[in-house]
CSV table of C-alpha atoms in Angstrom, one decimal:
chain,number,residue,atom,x,y,z
I,1,MET,CA,111.6,83.0,129.6
I,2,ASN,CA,112.3,86.7,129.7
I,3,SER,CA,110.2,89.2,127.7
I,4,HIS,CA,111.8,89.7,124.3
I,5,LYS,CA,110.9,91.9,121.4
I,6,GLU,CA,112.4,92.2,117.9
I,7,PHE,CA,112.2,95.0,115.4
I,8,LEU,CA,112.2,94.9,111.7
I,9,LYS,CA,110.7,97.4,109.2
I,10,VAL,CA,110.7,96.9,105.4
I,11,PHE,CA,108.9,99.1,102.9
I,12,PRO,CA,109.2,97.7,99.4
I,13,VAL,CA,106.9,99.5,96.9
I,14,PHE,CA,106.0,98.0,93.5
I,15,SER,CA,104.3,99.6,90.5
I,16,ILE,CA,101.7,97.1,89.3
I,17,GLY,CA,100.4,97.4,85.8
I,18,MET,CA,99.3,100.9,85.0
I,19,GLY,CA,96.5,101.6,87.5
I,20,PHE,CA,97.6,100.1,90.8
I,21,ILE,CA,100.4,100.5,93.3
I,22,LEU,CA,101.1,97.7,95.8
I,23,MET,CA,102.9,98.6,99.0
I,24,LEU,CA,103.5,95.5,101.1
I,25,VAL,CA,104.7,96.4,104.5
I,26,CYS,CA,106.3,94.1,107.0
I,27,ILE,CA,106.7,95.4,110.6
I,28,LEU,CA,108.2,93.3,113.3
I,29,ALA,CA,107.6,95.5,116.3
I,30,ASP,CA,105.1,96.8,118.8
I,31,ALA,CA,101.6,97.8,117.4
I,32,GLN,CA,101.7,101.0,115.4
I,33,THR,CA,98.8,103.5,115.2
I,34,PHE,CA,97.5,104.0,111.6
I,35,ALA,CA,97.8,107.4,110.2
I,36,SER,CA,94.6,109.3,109.4
I,37,ASN,CA,95.2,108.8,105.6
I,38,GLU,CA,95.0,105.0,105.9
I,39,LEU,CA,91.8,103.0,105.8
I,40,ARG,CA,91.8,99.4,107.2
I,41,TRP,CA,89.8,96.9,105.2
I,42,ALA,CA,86.3,96.2,106.5
I,43,GLU,CA,83.6,94.2,104.9
I,44,ASN,CA,81.0,96.9,105.6
I,45,ARG,CA,83.2,99.8,104.6
I,46,LYS,CA,83.6,100.2,100.8
I,47,LEU,CA,85.8,102.7,99.1
I,48,SER,CA,84.4,106.0,97.9
I,49,TRP,CA,85.9,108.5,95.5
I,50,GLN,CA,86.4,110.8,98.4
I,51,ASP,CA,89.0,108.4,99.7
I,52,PHE,CA,91.3,109.1,96.7
I,53,THR,CA,93.1,112.2,97.9
I,54,GLY,CA,96.4,111.8,96.1
I,55,THR,CA,97.7,114.0,93.3
I,56,VAL,CA,97.1,112.8,89.8
I,57,ASP,CA,100.3,111.6,88.1
I,58,PRO,CA,101.2,114.2,85.5
I,59,ILE,CA,102.8,111.6,83.3
I,60,ARG,CA,100.1,109.0,83.6
I,61,ASN,CA,99.2,106.8,80.7
I,62,ALA,CA,96.2,108.3,78.9
I,63,ASN,CA,94.2,105.1,79.5
I,64,VAL,CA,94.6,105.2,83.3
I,65,GLN,CA,91.8,107.0,85.1
I,66,ALA,CA,92.6,105.9,88.7
I,67,VAL,CA,95.3,104.4,90.9
I,68,ALA,CA,94.7,102.6,94.2
I,69,LYS,CA,97.5,102.2,96.7
I,70,VAL,CA,97.1,99.4,99.2
I,71,ALA,CA,99.2,97.9,101.9
I,72,ILE,CA,99.5,94.8,104.0
I,73,ASP,CA,100.9,95.6,107.4
I,74,LEU,CA,102.4,93.0,109.7
I,75,THR,CA,103.0,93.8,113.3
I,76,THR,CA,104.7,91.1,115.5
I,77,LYS,CA,105.2,91.0,119.2
I,78,ALA,CA,107.1,88.2,120.9
I,79,GLU,CA,106.9,87.8,124.7
I,80,ASN,CA,107.6,84.8,126.9
I,81,ASP,CA,106.5,81.7,125.0
I,82,THR,CA,103.9,83.4,122.7
I,83,VAL,CA,104.3,85.5,119.5
I,84,TRP,CA,101.4,87.6,118.4
I,85,PHE,CA,100.9,88.7,114.8
I,86,GLU,CA,98.6,91.4,113.7
I,87,VAL,CA,98.0,91.5,109.9
I,88,GLN,CA,96.0,94.4,108.4
I,89,SER,CA,95.3,95.4,104.9
I,90,SER,CA,94.9,99.1,104.3
I,91,PHE,CA,94.1,101.7,101.6
I,92,ILE,CA,96.5,104.7,101.4
I,93,LYS,CA,94.4,107.7,100.6
I,94,ASN,CA,97.1,110.2,99.8
I,95,GLY,CA,98.8,107.6,97.5
I,96,SER,CA,95.6,107.0,95.5
I,97,TRP,CA,94.1,109.3,92.9
I,98,THR,CA,91.5,109.5,90.1
I,99,ILE,CA,90.4,111.7,87.3
I,100,ASN,CA,86.9,110.2,87.2
I,101,ARG,CA,84.8,110.6,90.3
I,102,THR,CA,81.4,109.5,88.8
I,103,SER,CA,82.0,106.0,87.6
I,104,ASP,CA,80.8,103.3,90.0
I,105,TYR,CA,82.1,100.7,87.7
I,106,LEU,CA,85.7,102.0,87.9
I,107,LEU,CA,85.4,102.4,91.6
I,108,GLN,CA,84.5,98.7,91.9
I,109,HIS,CA,87.6,97.9,90.0
I,110,GLU,CA,89.7,99.8,92.5
I,111,GLN,CA,87.8,98.2,95.4
I,112,LEU,CA,88.7,94.8,94.1
I,113,HIS,CA,92.4,95.7,94.4
I,114,PHE,CA,91.7,96.5,98.1
I,115,ASP,CA,89.8,93.2,98.4
I,116,ILE,CA,92.7,91.3,96.9
I,117,ALA,CA,95.0,92.8,99.5
I,118,GLU,CA,92.7,91.6,102.2
I,119,LEU,CA,92.6,88.1,100.6
I,120,HIS,CA,96.4,87.9,100.9
I,121,ALA,CA,96.4,89.3,104.4
I,122,ARG,CA,94.2,86.3,105.3
I,123,LYS,CA,96.6,84.0,103.6
I,124,LEU,CA,99.5,85.6,105.5
I,125,ARG,CA,97.6,85.1,108.8
I,126,LYS,CA,97.2,81.4,108.1
I,127,ARG,CA,100.9,81.0,107.2
I,128,LEU,CA,102.1,82.8,110.3
I,129,GLY,CA,99.8,80.8,112.6
I,130,GLU,CA,101.1,77.5,111.1
I,131,LEU,CA,104.8,78.3,111.4
I,132,ARG,CA,106.6,75.6,113.5
I,133,GLY,CA,109.9,75.6,115.3
I,134,LEU,CA,109.9,79.3,116.1
I,135,THR,CA,112.6,80.6,118.5
I,136,PHE,CA,113.7,84.1,119.4
I,137,SER,CA,116.9,83.5,117.3
I,138,ASN,CA,115.1,82.4,114.1
I,139,LEU,CA,111.9,84.5,114.4
I,140,ARG,CA,113.1,87.3,112.2
I,141,GLN,CA,114.3,85.0,109.5
I,142,LYS,CA,111.2,82.8,109.4
I,143,VAL,CA,108.8,85.6,109.4
I,144,HIS,CA,110.7,87.5,106.7
I,145,ALA,CA,110.8,84.4,104.5
I,146,VAL,CA,107.0,84.0,104.8
I,147,TYR,CA,106.5,87.7,104.1
I,148,GLN,CA,108.7,87.6,101.0
I,149,ASP,CA,106.8,84.6,99.6
I,150,LEU,CA,103.4,86.2,100.3
I,151,GLN,CA,104.6,89.4,98.8
I,152,LYS,CA,105.4,87.8,95.5
I,153,GLN,CA,102.1,85.9,95.4
I,154,HIS,CA,100.2,89.2,96.1
I,155,GLU,CA,102.1,91.1,93.4
I,156,ASN,CA,101.5,88.3,90.8
I,157,PHE,CA,97.8,88.1,91.7
I,158,GLN,CA,97.3,91.9,91.3
I,159,GLN,CA,99.2,91.9,88.0
I,160,ARG,CA,97.0,89.1,86.7
I,161,TYR,CA,93.9,90.9,87.7
I,162,ASP,CA,94.8,94.1,85.8
I,163,ALA,CA,96.0,92.1,82.8
I,164,GLU,CA,92.9,89.9,82.5
I,165,THR,CA,90.5,92.8,83.0
I,166,ASN,CA,92.6,95.2,80.9
I,167,HIS,CA,92.4,97.7,83.9
I,168,SER,CA,88.6,97.3,84.0
I,169,ASN,CA,88.1,97.9,80.2
I,170,ASN,CA,87.1,94.2,79.7
I,171,GLN,CA,83.7,94.2,81.3
I,172,ARG,CA,83.2,90.4,81.0
I,173,MET,CA,86.4,89.6,82.7
I,174,GLN,CA,85.8,92.3,85.3
I,175,SER,CA,82.6,90.5,86.2
I,176,VAL,CA,84.5,87.2,86.4
I,177,TRP,CA,87.0,88.6,88.7
I,178,ASN,CA,84.4,90.3,90.9
I,179,SER,CA,82.8,86.9,91.5
I,180,LYS,CA,86.2,85.1,91.9
I,181,VAL,CA,87.5,87.4,94.6
I,182,GLU,CA,84.2,87.4,96.4
I,183,GLN,CA,84.2,83.6,96.6
I,184,LEU,CA,87.9,83.5,97.7
I,185,LEU,CA,87.2,85.9,100.5
I,186,ILE,CA,84.4,83.6,101.7
I,187,GLN,CA,86.7,80.6,101.4
I,188,TRP,CA,89.3,82.3,103.6
I,189,GLU,CA,86.7,83.8,106.1
I,190,ASN,CA,88.2,81.8,109.0
I,191,TYR,CA,91.2,84.1,108.8
I,192,ASN,CA,89.4,87.4,108.9
I,193,ASP,CA,90.6,88.2,112.4
I,194,PRO,CA,93.7,90.4,112.2
I,195,LEU,CA,95.2,88.8,115.2
I,196,VAL,CA,96.9,85.4,115.2
I,197,HIS,CA,99.3,83.8,117.7
I,198,ASN,CA,101.9,81.1,117.7
I,199,THR,CA,104.3,79.4,120.1
I,200,ILE,CA,107.9,80.4,120.5
I,201,ARG,CA,110.7,78.6,122.3
């Protein structure tokens, strides 16, 4: 079969709660080079306050001390009888801001938003690797459907996190969520490789 590539780019942005912005990005194209203001999730690279380079929202809620902006990026390349998916979770520096650069506790709350993005990136990798009946004609539709479903799951999960922790103000629930997300990342560890492939007809 001849080499074939599809292109689709979607940038929906959602405002989650009061202290988090979710940007879920779906790119069906050749691999893109990340801009210098984006950090890819890595187990041994935690966020620091220096990563929050965005401008503080002048009309922010008085209870909000920080906002983290994260993204899930999907790059897809289809060639011959194989389709490759690269799924990355990233932190957008210039879209994230804080008025408190001393609280390790608050920083951990924002880190968990990033970890939740990685958790859903792993779920997306699994879903894409298990897609069946892919053809060049239905690739765009099938990938987009999976993306939309995952997008909603991610959005709901992030909203629930901020609601149950009251944006980190509920310390008991923050501790519960810290443990919960840590365990979920371990459960989905088999999907920590950004690259996954599938067969296309």
